[in-house]
Amino acid sequence: MVIKNVNLETVCGITSKIPDNPYNEVAFAGKSNVGKSSLINALMNRKALARTSAQPGKTQTINFYNINDAMYLVDLPGYGYAKASEEVKAKWGKMVENYLHTSKRLKAVFLLIDIRHAPSANDRMMYEWMVYQGFAPILIATKLDKINRSQIQKHVKAIREGLGVKQGTVIIPFSASTKQGREEIWEIIDSVILPKEEA
């Protein structure tokens, strides 16, 4: 997709109603500090559309980015942020659950996992929960530039085994700094968003 214009159209907090959007949506989930904002900026070819931060837990809302008046990219709040209170974590969880349940336009869910580490208990919970909701999450292994090329397959296998993924699950190694993986992610987005004859 050639990105002509992007705007942050809707920001949903804990008490907001999920918007009934006119276009199809793809959502991105991942634990705090996994590189979600960097990924979104890389996908959009923008430097600072999604605010990146060294401090985890920055995204505490569901952010709907309208792309070309043709689709929405949905940024879900990071989970597993240690410093958030249990009450706030529970509210974030409810908010994400509510969105995945109620969005009529959601076509695909991407789950980001840091390629350097085995999936955490939170990652496993999120993955299993998405599958339970009827989604087939597409996995993005972020921070690819932080490991040696020779290590990639080993780490991808560790993610596959750590999450106990279903057969045929796609895992895309991705680097925000080199943009490796960007094209593959867009191919998947285009294939699920566009009407079949355009894809």
Tab-separated table of C-alpha atoms in Angstrom, residues 20-165:
chain	number	residue	atom	x	y	z
A	20	ASP	CA	-17.968	1.771	14.593
A	21	ASN	CA	-15.442	2.447	11.836
A	22	PRO	CA	-16.295	2.544	8.132
A	23	TYR	CA	-13.128	0.677	7.014
A	24	ASN	CA	-11.418	-2.603	7.818
A	25	GLU	CA	-8.957	-2.743	10.717
A	26	VAL	CA	-5.760	-4.587	11.624
A	27	ALA	CA	-4.645	-4.511	15.258
A	28	PHE	CA	-1.187	-4.678	16.846
A	29	ALA	CA	-0.657	-6.044	20.339
A	30	GLY	CA	2.479	-6.699	22.357
A	31	LYS	CA	3.927	-6.293	25.790
A	32	SER	CA	5.282	-2.956	26.960
A	33	ASN	CA	8.570	-1.977	25.321
A	34	VAL	CA	8.432	-4.654	22.610
A	35	GLY	CA	8.803	-1.961	19.931
A	36	LYS	CA	5.178	-1.497	18.878
A	37	SER	CA	5.366	2.265	18.357
A	38	SER	CA	8.611	1.889	16.373
A	39	LEU	CA	6.969	-0.778	14.207
A	40	ILE	CA	3.949	1.422	13.523
A	41	ASN	CA	6.168	4.379	12.620
A	42	ALA	CA	8.187	2.123	10.279
A	43	LEU	CA	5.049	0.773	8.620
A	44	MET	CA	3.745	4.293	8.045
A	45	ASN	CA	7.117	5.688	6.962
A	46	ARG	CA	6.723	8.363	9.608
A	47	LYS	CA	9.277	9.327	12.217
A	48	ALA	CA	7.082	10.101	15.187
A	49	LEU	CA	3.488	9.248	14.456
A	50	ALA	CA	3.249	6.778	17.322
A	51	ARG	CA	5.122	8.131	20.335
A	52	THR	CA	8.054	5.894	21.165
A	53	SER	CA	9.448	5.903	24.637
A	54	ALA	CA	12.194	4.202	26.584
A	55	GLN	CA	9.693	4.147	29.398
A	56	PRO	CA	7.337	1.184	28.979
A	57	GLY	CA	3.603	1.485	29.393
A	58	LYS	CA	3.363	4.636	27.272
A	59	THR	CA	0.365	3.519	25.209
A	60	GLN	CA	-2.530	3.300	27.634
A	61	THR	CA	-5.253	3.842	25.073
A	62	ILE	CA	-6.450	2.135	21.909
A	63	ASN	CA	-5.297	4.337	19.038
A	64	PHE	CA	-7.004	4.177	15.648
A	65	TYR	CA	-4.877	5.435	12.742
A	66	ASN	CA	-6.827	6.145	9.573
A	67	ILE	CA	-4.674	5.321	6.520
A	68	ASN	CA	-5.654	6.797	3.131
A	69	ASP	CA	-9.326	6.750	4.189
A	70	ALA	CA	-9.105	3.073	3.263
A	71	MET	CA	-8.233	1.169	6.452
A	72	TYR	CA	-7.380	1.519	10.141
A	73	LEU	CA	-4.263	0.431	11.928
A	74	VAL	CA	-5.153	-0.120	15.577
A	75	ASP	CA	-2.507	0.215	18.296
A	76	LEU	CA	-3.519	-1.695	21.444
A	77	PRO	CA	-2.078	-0.795	24.865
A	78	GLY	CA	1.047	-2.722	25.848
A	79	TYR	CA	0.463	-5.472	28.390
A	80	GLY	CA	2.591	-6.806	31.216
A	81	TYR	CA	3.852	-3.408	32.331
A	82	ALA	CA	5.266	-4.111	35.792
A	83	LYS	CA	4.741	-0.674	37.333
A	84	ALA	CA	1.034	-0.439	36.516
A	85	SER	CA	-1.280	-1.315	39.395
A	86	GLU	CA	-3.294	-4.529	39.219
A	87	GLU	CA	-6.449	-2.455	38.897
A	88	VAL	CA	-5.106	-0.531	35.896
A	89	LYS	CA	-3.819	-3.747	34.292
A	90	ALA	CA	-7.240	-5.324	34.695
A	91	LYS	CA	-8.867	-2.280	33.073
A	92	TRP	CA	-6.437	-2.373	30.128
A	93	GLY	CA	-7.176	-6.082	29.725
A	94	LYS	CA	-10.913	-5.410	29.725
A	95	MET	CA	-10.452	-2.620	27.184
A	96	VAL	CA	-8.504	-4.850	24.782
A	97	GLU	CA	-10.916	-7.733	25.313
A	98	ASN	CA	-13.839	-5.433	24.639
A	99	TYR	CA	-12.245	-4.210	21.407
A	100	LEU	CA	-11.403	-7.706	20.100
A	101	HIS	CA	-14.943	-8.779	20.945
A	102	THR	CA	-16.876	-5.849	19.533
A	103	SER	CA	-14.994	-4.581	16.487
A	104	LYS	CA	-16.966	-5.566	13.390
A	105	ARG	CA	-14.133	-4.534	11.083
A	106	LEU	CA	-11.128	-6.292	12.612
A	107	LYS	CA	-9.527	-8.486	9.936
A	108	ALA	CA	-6.207	-9.523	11.493
A	109	VAL	CA	-4.316	-9.330	14.771
A	110	PHE	CA	-0.532	-9.042	14.918
A	111	LEU	CA	1.225	-10.055	18.124
A	112	LEU	CA	4.722	-8.652	18.705
A	113	ILE	CA	7.315	-10.722	20.542
A	114	ASP	CA	10.898	-9.601	21.289
A	115	ILE	CA	13.070	-11.969	19.236
A	116	ARG	CA	15.862	-11.882	21.849
A	117	HIS	CA	13.848	-13.556	24.594
A	118	ALA	CA	11.659	-16.601	24.960
A	119	PRO	CA	7.967	-15.600	25.132
A	120	SER	CA	6.868	-14.543	28.621
A	121	ALA	CA	3.858	-15.886	30.526
A	122	ASN	CA	2.010	-12.714	29.465
A	123	ASP	CA	2.882	-13.353	25.810
A	124	ARG	CA	1.581	-16.906	26.064
A	125	MET	CA	-1.588	-15.754	27.765
A	126	MET	CA	-2.207	-13.116	25.099
A	127	TYR	CA	-1.555	-15.563	22.266
A	128	GLU	CA	-3.803	-18.265	23.721
A	129	TRP	CA	-6.489	-15.739	24.474
A	130	MET	CA	-6.469	-14.388	20.889
A	131	VAL	CA	-6.730	-17.931	19.517
A	132	TYR	CA	-9.583	-18.577	21.950
A	133	GLN	CA	-11.317	-15.456	20.585
A	134	GLY	CA	-11.169	-17.028	17.132
A	135	PHE	CA	-8.193	-15.113	15.730
A	136	ALA	CA	-5.089	-16.586	14.127
A	137	PRO	CA	-2.487	-14.096	15.382
A	138	ILE	CA	0.337	-13.233	12.989
A	139	LEU	CA	3.560	-13.034	14.995
A	140	ILE	CA	6.155	-10.304	14.511
A	141	ALA	CA	9.538	-11.003	16.089
A	142	THR	CA	10.823	-7.488	16.822
A	143	LYS	CA	14.334	-6.109	17.454
A	144	LEU	CA	15.828	-8.338	14.774
A	145	ASP	CA	18.891	-6.094	14.439
A	146	LYS	CA	19.843	-6.906	18.044
A	147	ILE	CA	20.788	-10.532	17.272
A	148	ASN	CA	23.233	-12.168	14.829
A	149	ARG	CA	21.840	-13.335	11.505
A	150	SER	CA	23.009	-16.866	12.276
A	151	GLN	CA	20.799	-16.847	15.398
A	152	ILE	CA	17.519	-15.863	13.687
A	153	GLN	CA	16.161	-19.367	12.987
A	154	LYS	CA	17.005	-20.543	16.503
A	155	HIS	CA	15.170	-17.591	18.070
A	156	VAL	CA	12.154	-17.916	15.762
A	157	LYS	CA	11.950	-21.601	16.722
A	158	ALA	CA	12.089	-20.621	20.425
A	159	ILE	CA	9.115	-18.285	19.884
A	160	ARG	CA	7.213	-20.985	18.007
A	161	GLU	CA	7.814	-23.526	20.770
A	162	GLY	CA	7.419	-21.055	23.634
A	163	LEU	CA	3.951	-20.046	22.465
A	164	GLY	CA	2.999	-23.530	21.280
A	165	VAL	CA	1.761	-21.964	18.044
